[in-house]
């Protein structure tokens, strides 16, 4: 692995020299994650080269989905559902890593525009100030608890002022779709280079077949599910009947 | 050992799922209830999306209730005619329940109404079961004669039918009415209704506990088949890997439950079910009173 990496980096640097306009080059150890029945999460290596000294910030954003949120409120001493709202474009995964803590980079504007950091993720449906503060924070809290958002910022290691690398960890709670990996190179609070890479997460094997059938032909899927449950129930009965008889 | 559930889109521990299935199986074998009222909340707490938990649970109950039903059927503890009448009332009831649900939700505040009626129902049924079973036990010890069901004017309404297995000769109106009301409640509350149907059959219709369990399993079997197909067709929320593992865990459970039933008297069974229902009721009350961990709850829309 290490040897392979060094080879890769040397290869990169050689391209780098040929094309000096690119200030940043980055790649991921694998561009796709396959979710099979035994899926336990994935670990990818994200690495690259920068041409100018600066800070590197990497954010990974999962597919955006529509989410219905219910709010509980205490009324007459009882916790009841008080309100529901629908939010669009809620990313189902979020992770950020950088060479230094984000606060030290003095680039709050840049982070807001590029949605870097949990507090800067934008959801459609949350335009009002009150919604922004309570509802969105509620969503983020739930996402963290579910293991979809990482509250802790990752660290990017830089060696020789040029090479950077970081590990991207994906928990087993992964939805399929396209994940965006955005890399920013910052200098004195301003972006001097940016790069976007993709990771495709898809279901494979039995998982994919089951998912496809359930979505393409729900009726047939339901009938098959009932059929298998029937066979199962019948076999169990037959076995124990013989066992006790 | 983890396994990925393709519809729930999360990984779960296999042994955790197997043991939930086992507990549900014991309940189903002992009391003739589906067990959904217990397993669904546990699955949701463990991270399975609520809609997928409900849909997959329905599929799980198809298998477990079939095993239970066949067991009781073999021992001649199923009243097919009674079951068919209850089913008829239940189907009409749940259809009007779905309609009523829509009507209530348009007016808003539907959830308060549901949780209050649910708690009220569970509390009174559970406490009554405990009270009755303890009284019967005492009487039995004293050696006096017990008569579980007393004939009232309700049983003497027109359209009387002979229910041979239940040893009853009563009007079809009370079972139809009871199953209709339970169907309405079940549809509104999103549960199978087995744990209300069982006490209703014992106390209101006067059937013996053994026959009640078998007949209830028959009703649950048909209800769960219908709801599995509906959930799969309309919401795509049935995870066959999840329900398969629950079923596998239930294999031993159902048999153990049915085995215990053979050796325990009716009033002890009723007492146990009473305890479970009261506990469930207390759990629901605690959910309303204790400060929740999260004030915001997320549901993924497709």
XYZ file of C-alpha atoms in Angstrom:
547
model
C 0.000 0.000 0.000
C 2.716 2.428 1.033
C 4.878 1.629 -1.938
C 1.895 2.018 -4.183
C 1.172 5.396 -2.663
C 4.684 6.671 -3.118
C 4.588 5.526 -6.714
C 1.294 7.321 -7.161
C 2.636 10.544 -5.686
C 5.754 10.502 -7.828
C 3.524 9.981 -10.808
C 1.428 12.949 -9.694
C 4.325 15.264 -9.211
C 5.526 14.476 -12.698
C 2.166 15.525 -14.151
C 2.180 18.459 -11.847
C 5.303 19.895 -13.332
C 3.983 19.497 -16.823
C 0.803 21.346 -15.939
C 1.863 24.038 -13.524
C -1.413 25.976 -13.694
C -3.107 23.459 -11.446
C -2.388 24.409 -7.875
C -4.022 21.353 -6.444
C -4.239 17.741 -7.445
C -6.126 15.187 -5.427
C -7.427 11.655 -5.658
C -9.131 9.007 -3.561
C -7.890 5.469 -3.043
C -11.233 4.273 -4.458
C -13.971 6.195 -6.268
C -16.716 3.780 -5.412
C -18.075 2.044 -2.363
C -20.114 -1.101 -2.818
C -22.669 -1.907 -0.169
C -23.219 -5.644 0.014
C -25.064 -7.660 2.649
C -22.012 -7.808 4.908
C -21.215 -4.075 4.636
C -19.558 -2.713 7.792
C -18.463 0.731 6.628
C -15.554 1.833 4.490
C -12.216 3.555 4.890
C -10.814 5.541 1.979
C -7.555 7.423 1.657
C -7.772 10.915 0.225
C -4.486 12.417 -0.883
C -2.937 14.936 -3.224
C -0.363 17.593 -3.912
C -0.492 21.369 -3.533
C 1.722 23.695 -5.488
C 1.627 26.600 -3.089
C 1.874 26.621 0.635
C -1.468 27.030 2.350
C -4.221 25.260 4.228
C -6.192 22.404 2.760
C -9.863 21.886 3.653
C -11.746 18.801 2.471
C -15.497 18.391 2.857
C -17.488 15.289 1.918
C -21.197 15.801 1.293
C -23.598 12.887 0.788
C -26.658 12.755 -1.458
C -29.281 15.368 -0.588
C -32.732 14.143 0.335
C -36.126 15.421 1.454
C -36.775 15.065 5.168
C -39.936 15.527 7.195
C -39.246 16.810 10.696
C -41.615 16.606 13.642
C -41.174 18.875 16.603
C -42.208 17.841 20.102
C -43.406 20.386 22.594
C -44.461 20.240 26.229
C -48.099 21.162 26.686
C -49.871 20.793 30.012
C -46.985 18.670 31.236
C -47.095 16.270 28.281
C -44.732 15.936 25.329
C -46.792 16.086 22.148
C -45.992 16.628 18.495
C -46.537 20.305 17.899
C -45.454 20.997 14.344
C -44.063 19.339 11.217
C -41.952 20.908 8.485
C -40.455 19.517 5.305
C -36.856 20.303 4.438
C -35.264 19.723 1.054
C -31.654 19.144 0.068
C -30.638 17.699 3.423
C -27.284 15.936 2.900
C -27.313 12.370 4.225
C -23.633 12.436 5.037
C -21.241 15.157 6.072
C -17.611 15.205 7.061
C -14.942 17.885 7.051
C -11.187 17.717 7.539
C -8.494 20.365 7.375
C -4.842 20.986 8.100
C -5.708 23.309 11.008
C -8.957 23.799 12.965
C -11.424 25.756 10.802
C -11.635 28.622 13.317
C -7.936 29.332 12.951
C -8.197 29.793 9.202
C -10.082 33.138 9.344
C -12.229 32.267 6.364
C -15.754 32.294 7.754
C -17.080 33.904 4.553
C -15.527 31.270 2.348
C -16.883 28.501 4.568
C -20.367 29.963 4.454
C -20.376 30.194 0.656
C -18.949 26.711 0.180
C -20.983 25.136 3.012
C -17.942 24.003 4.915
C -18.543 22.975 8.513
C -21.736 21.596 10.079
C -23.028 25.065 10.958
C -22.779 26.179 7.337
C -24.806 23.403 5.685
C -27.846 24.903 3.989
C -31.235 23.181 3.663
C -34.022 24.475 1.463
C -37.136 25.118 3.523
C -35.173 26.821 6.295
C -34.937 30.371 5.096
C -36.277 32.064 8.207
C -33.942 32.923 11.034
C -35.968 31.091 13.685
C -35.997 27.937 11.563
C -32.322 28.183 10.925
C -31.518 28.192 14.604
C -33.805 25.582 16.129
C -35.026 23.238 13.385
C -31.779 22.937 11.492
C -29.821 22.395 14.682
C -32.325 19.663 15.539
C -31.701 17.952 12.196
C -27.922 18.195 12.617
C -28.151 16.727 16.120
C -30.194 13.765 14.891
C -27.797 13.201 11.998
C -24.826 13.169 14.349
C -26.574 10.671 16.601
C -27.375 8.452 13.608
C -23.678 8.451 12.634
C -24.286 10.317 9.388
C -22.608 13.571 10.304
C -19.241 13.666 12.000
C -19.141 16.395 14.649
C -15.393 16.133 14.976
C -13.247 17.708 12.373
C -10.676 15.442 10.756
C -7.036 16.255 10.417
C -5.152 16.526 7.141
C -1.486 15.729 7.351
C 0.952 17.624 5.209
C 4.433 16.372 4.526
C 7.178 18.246 2.716
C 4.793 21.242 2.535
C 3.412 19.674 -0.623
C 1.857 16.294 -0.052
C -1.347 15.998 1.920
C -3.362 12.998 2.955
C -6.319 12.171 5.177
C -8.504 9.182 5.901
C -12.211 9.273 5.079
C -14.298 7.021 7.302
C -17.776 5.920 6.315
C -20.012 4.234 8.871
C -22.345 1.390 7.938
C -25.272 3.855 7.891
C -24.591 4.832 4.316
C -27.233 5.686 1.732
C -26.437 5.119 -1.927
C -25.833 7.937 -4.360
C -23.122 10.363 -5.328
C -20.881 11.848 -2.643
C -19.053 15.093 -3.374
C -15.515 15.560 -2.126
C -14.598 19.247 -2.278
C -11.024 20.320 -1.702
C -10.128 23.958 -1.090
C -6.669 25.434 -0.904
C -6.708 28.525 1.302
C -4.179 31.247 1.778
C -4.750 34.110 4.203
C -8.458 33.426 4.340
C -9.019 33.302 0.578
C -9.464 30.386 -1.807
C -6.625 30.088 -4.260
C -7.563 26.731 -5.719
C -10.466 24.295 -5.593
C -11.121 20.812 -6.801
C -14.126 18.487 -6.760
C -13.969 14.692 -6.750
C -16.743 12.128 -6.537
C -17.380 8.906 -4.693
C -20.158 6.680 -5.956
C -21.885 4.603 -3.334
C -24.065 1.817 -4.663
C -25.661 -1.355 -3.465
C -24.414 -4.631 -4.906
C -25.218 -8.299 -4.657
C -28.375 -9.400 -2.849
C -28.917 -5.961 -1.388
C -29.145 -4.359 -4.803
C -31.464 -7.066 -6.138
C -33.812 -6.768 -3.180
C -33.834 -2.977 -3.309
C -34.487 -2.930 -7.048
C -37.308 -5.416 -6.873
C -38.957 -3.580 -3.965
C -38.908 -0.317 -5.895
C -39.630 -1.561 -9.401
C -42.446 -3.949 -8.645
C -43.791 -3.415 -5.146
C -46.796 -5.672 -5.565
C -44.772 -8.675 -6.741
C -42.210 -8.003 -4.016
C -44.933 -7.931 -1.349
C -46.445 -11.172 -2.628
C -43.011 -12.826 -2.695
C -42.280 -11.623 0.852
C -45.575 -13.104 2.062
C -44.888 -16.321 0.145
C -41.482 -16.801 1.765
C -42.849 -15.999 5.208
C -45.551 -18.621 4.567
C -43.086 -21.290 3.529
C -40.922 -20.457 6.509
C -43.814 -20.614 8.968
C -44.995 -23.913 7.464
C -41.565 -25.564 7.536
C -41.012 -24.536 11.156
C -44.360 -26.039 12.082
C -43.639 -29.284 10.256
C -40.198 -29.677 11.812
C -41.399 -29.165 15.372
C -44.458 -31.346 14.829
C -42.200 -34.243 13.916
C -39.854 -33.374 16.700
C -42.522 -33.489 19.388
C -44.485 -36.406 17.914
C -21.697 -9.879 13.353
C -23.255 -7.128 11.245
C -25.608 -7.486 8.316
C -26.718 -4.790 5.896
C -30.475 -4.311 5.573
C -31.077 -3.121 1.992
C -34.443 -1.404 2.502
C -33.762 0.022 5.961
C -30.363 1.124 4.577
C -28.487 0.459 7.799
C -26.371 -2.364 9.203
C -27.556 -4.249 12.265
C -26.152 -6.915 14.530
C -27.509 -10.328 13.514
C -27.763 -11.653 17.063
C -29.622 -8.568 18.215
C -32.255 -9.102 15.504
C -32.459 -12.827 16.235
C -33.113 -12.187 19.916
C -35.852 -9.629 19.210
C -37.435 -12.241 16.957
C -37.171 -14.805 19.734
C -38.997 -12.605 22.263
C -41.712 -11.804 19.718
C -42.023 -15.533 19.010
C -42.566 -16.383 22.684
C -45.275 -13.712 22.966
C -46.946 -14.915 19.813
C -46.909 -18.570 20.881
C -48.176 -17.801 24.372
C -50.760 -15.110 23.869
C -51.753 -15.196 20.216
C -50.645 -11.621 19.719
C -48.419 -10.588 16.850
C -45.801 -9.018 19.086
C -45.590 -5.985 16.827
C -46.486 -3.676 19.716
C -43.175 -4.680 21.328
C -40.786 -5.278 18.403
C -41.691 -2.224 16.319
C -40.629 0.323 18.977
C -37.414 -1.639 19.705
C -36.495 -1.648 16.009
C -37.189 2.077 15.738
C -35.064 2.786 18.819
C -32.211 0.777 17.289
C -32.164 3.024 14.223
C -34.486 1.329 11.699
C -36.655 3.974 9.968
C -40.168 3.823 11.508
C -41.948 3.063 8.220
C -39.555 0.173 7.474
C -39.939 -1.177 11.019
C -43.740 -1.281 10.646
C -43.669 -2.801 7.136
C -41.077 -5.475 7.905
C -42.762 -6.313 11.178
C -45.984 -7.061 9.295
C -44.082 -9.519 7.096
C -42.448 -11.110 10.120
C -45.841 -11.624 11.753
C -47.108 -13.464 8.639
C -44.561 -16.205 9.258
C -44.746 -16.384 13.034
C -48.526 -16.312 13.212
C -48.768 -19.074 10.572
C -46.577 -21.353 12.701
C -48.656 -20.549 15.778
C -51.926 -20.906 13.923
C -50.983 -24.372 12.575
C -49.956 -25.464 16.075
C -53.298 -24.491 17.559
C -55.218 -25.769 14.563
C -53.689 -29.220 14.987
C -54.765 -29.250 18.617
C -58.282 -28.227 17.523
C -57.994 -24.905 19.315
C -59.113 -22.682 16.450
C -62.694 -21.610 15.892
C -62.715 -21.082 12.136
C -66.247 -19.676 11.968
C -65.567 -17.234 14.778
C -62.263 -16.287 13.166
C -63.962 -15.611 9.824
C -66.598 -13.400 11.453
C -63.928 -11.492 13.392
C -61.940 -11.076 10.206
C -64.927 -9.683 8.349
C -65.603 -7.133 11.079
C -61.905 -6.306 11.294
C -61.519 -5.652 7.564
C -64.536 -3.330 7.441
C -63.339 -1.695 10.647
C -59.817 -0.996 9.441
C -61.121 0.379 6.143
C -63.281 2.891 7.999
C -60.397 3.480 10.417
C -58.148 4.608 7.562
C -60.940 6.930 6.417
C -61.471 8.286 9.933
C -57.737 8.809 10.315
C -57.679 10.999 7.226
C -60.665 12.970 8.505
C -59.036 13.524 11.908
C -55.670 14.495 10.470
C -57.272 17.122 8.235
C -58.697 18.710 11.385
C -55.270 18.420 13.051
C -54.455 17.240 16.573
C -55.024 13.625 15.586
C -52.010 12.347 17.485
C -53.151 13.536 20.888
C -56.513 11.821 20.412
C -54.764 8.605 19.384
C -52.262 8.434 22.204
C -54.870 9.217 24.851
C -57.385 6.620 23.642
C -54.564 4.096 23.294
C -53.349 4.624 26.853
C -56.877 4.641 28.241
C -57.667 1.398 26.418
C -54.482 -0.400 27.413
C -54.662 0.746 31.001
C -58.241 -0.366 31.590
C -57.878 -3.683 29.712
C -54.602 -4.537 31.479
C -55.822 -3.675 34.968
C -59.072 -5.547 34.436
C -57.196 -8.656 33.265
C -54.964 -8.563 36.321
C -57.927 -8.099 38.658
C -59.983 -10.862 37.062
C -57.187 -13.423 36.866
C -56.194 -12.894 40.485
C -59.821 -13.262 41.566
C -60.234 -16.479 39.576
C -57.069 -17.864 41.095
C -58.339 -17.183 44.580
C -61.696 -18.772 43.819
C -60.011 -21.834 42.377
C -57.952 -22.250 45.527
C -61.101 -22.068 47.602
C -62.591 -24.694 45.337
C -65.734 -22.813 44.401
C -67.318 -23.076 40.998
C -66.173 -20.566 38.408
C -68.193 -19.369 35.508
C -66.111 -17.200 33.235
C -68.757 -15.884 30.949
C -72.215 -14.897 31.942
C -74.909 -14.719 29.354
C -76.275 -11.255 28.906
C -78.833 -9.773 26.551
C -76.028 -9.022 24.051
C -75.434 -12.692 23.375
C -79.119 -13.258 22.844
C -79.472 -10.850 19.919
C -80.820 -12.264 16.625
C -78.710 -14.262 14.112
C -77.515 -16.787 16.649
C -74.902 -19.241 15.456
C -73.407 -22.331 17.011
C -69.660 -21.896 17.531
C -68.749 -25.483 18.226
C -65.054 -25.040 19.058
C -65.772 -22.145 21.400
C -68.734 -24.034 22.914
C -70.934 -21.015 22.382
C -74.360 -20.404 20.927
C -74.550 -16.670 20.546
C -75.563 -13.951 18.112
C -73.054 -12.926 15.411
C -73.658 -9.259 16.215
C -71.330 -8.941 19.257
C -68.244 -10.526 17.583
C -68.834 -8.456 14.430
C -69.202 -5.263 16.445
C -66.156 -5.953 18.614
C -63.909 -6.779 15.676
C -65.207 -3.730 13.810
C -64.293 -1.391 16.686
C -60.868 -3.044 17.086
C -60.314 -2.757 13.332
C -61.016 0.980 13.513
C -58.680 1.402 16.491
C -55.949 -0.743 14.921
C -55.976 1.222 11.685
C -55.814 4.540 13.517
C -53.119 3.440 15.938
C -51.083 1.484 13.388
C -51.016 -1.790 15.313
C -52.384 -5.255 14.577
C -54.816 -5.108 17.458
C -54.178 -8.663 18.730
C -53.580 -7.528 22.280
C -57.002 -5.848 22.395
C -58.769 -8.631 20.500
C -57.565 -11.376 22.851
C -59.018 -9.837 26.048
C -62.177 -8.834 24.173
C -62.764 -12.432 23.064
C -62.134 -13.763 26.556
C -64.243 -11.305 28.515
C -66.866 -10.025 26.101
C -67.529 -13.189 24.114
C -66.722 -15.658 26.889
C -64.436 -17.957 24.899
C -61.847 -20.138 26.638
C -58.286 -18.781 26.692
C -56.835 -21.632 24.578
C -59.325 -21.244 21.722
C -58.987 -17.468 21.872
C -55.241 -17.646 21.169
C -55.638 -19.935 18.158
C -58.513 -17.906 16.721
C -56.684 -14.634 17.297
C -53.653 -16.015 15.451
C -55.900 -16.821 12.502
C -57.187 -13.243 12.399
C -53.646 -11.819 12.796
C -52.371 -14.022 9.965
C -54.841 -12.562 7.478
C -54.454 -8.986 8.685
C -50.651 -9.172 8.431
C -50.759 -10.672 4.927
C -52.920 -7.764 3.767
C -50.769 -5.126 5.433
C -47.474 -6.622 4.175
C -48.709 -6.427 0.600
C -50.081 -2.912 1.150
C -46.834 -1.672 2.715
C -44.720 -3.235 -0.039
C -46.960 -1.927 -2.814
C -47.648 1.600 -1.568
C -44.600 2.518 0.553
C -41.851 0.029 -0.445
C -40.987 -0.367 3.213
C -40.770 -4.154 3.642
C -37.214 -5.338 4.315
C -37.155 -9.090 3.697
C -33.701 -9.540 5.228
C -34.912 -7.876 8.418
C -38.146 -9.855 8.630
C -36.324 -13.056 7.672
C -33.928 -12.683 10.597
C -36.788 -11.893 12.978
C -38.545 -15.040 11.753
C -35.449 -17.143 12.230
C -35.148 -15.872 15.798
C -38.815 -16.591 16.384
C -38.612 -20.284 15.429
C -37.638 -21.366 18.911
C -39.711 -18.670 20.586
C -43.054 -19.680 19.092
C -42.506 -23.309 20.051
C -41.480 -22.381 23.572
C -44.532 -20.174 23.940
C -46.895 -22.885 22.731
C -45.135 -25.388 25.002
C -45.651 -23.169 28.062
C -49.321 -22.657 27.207
C -49.894 -26.428 27.452
C -48.647 -26.450 31.036
C -50.055 -23.235 32.454
C -53.660 -22.570 33.381
C -55.782 -19.972 31.612
C -55.895 -17.449 34.440
C -52.085 -17.444 34.814
C -51.797 -16.713 31.091
C -54.334 -13.922 31.379
C -52.452 -12.521 34.340
C -49.155 -12.501 32.395
C -50.744 -10.808 29.400
C -52.332 -8.307 31.793
C -48.894 -7.513 33.239
C -47.401 -6.998 29.770
C -50.262 -4.706 28.706
C -49.964 -2.631 31.901
C -46.186 -2.325 31.367
C -46.733 -1.177 27.788
C -49.246 1.374 29.042
C -46.774 2.691 31.626
C -44.089 2.910 28.934
C -46.375 5.024 26.753
C -47.208 7.299 29.681
C -43.501 7.708 30.492
C -42.850 8.684 26.871
C -45.376 11.478 27.205
C -44.099 12.721 30.550
C -40.323 12.259 30.555
C -38.291 14.856 28.660
C -37.347 13.356 25.269
C -33.738 13.105 24.176
C -34.607 14.734 20.881
C -37.194 17.404 20.353
C -36.914 17.056 16.587
C -37.633 13.712 14.932
C -36.606 13.001 11.343
C -38.492 10.996 8.720
C -36.899 10.426 5.342
C -39.237 11.074 2.421
C -38.443 9.386 -0.868
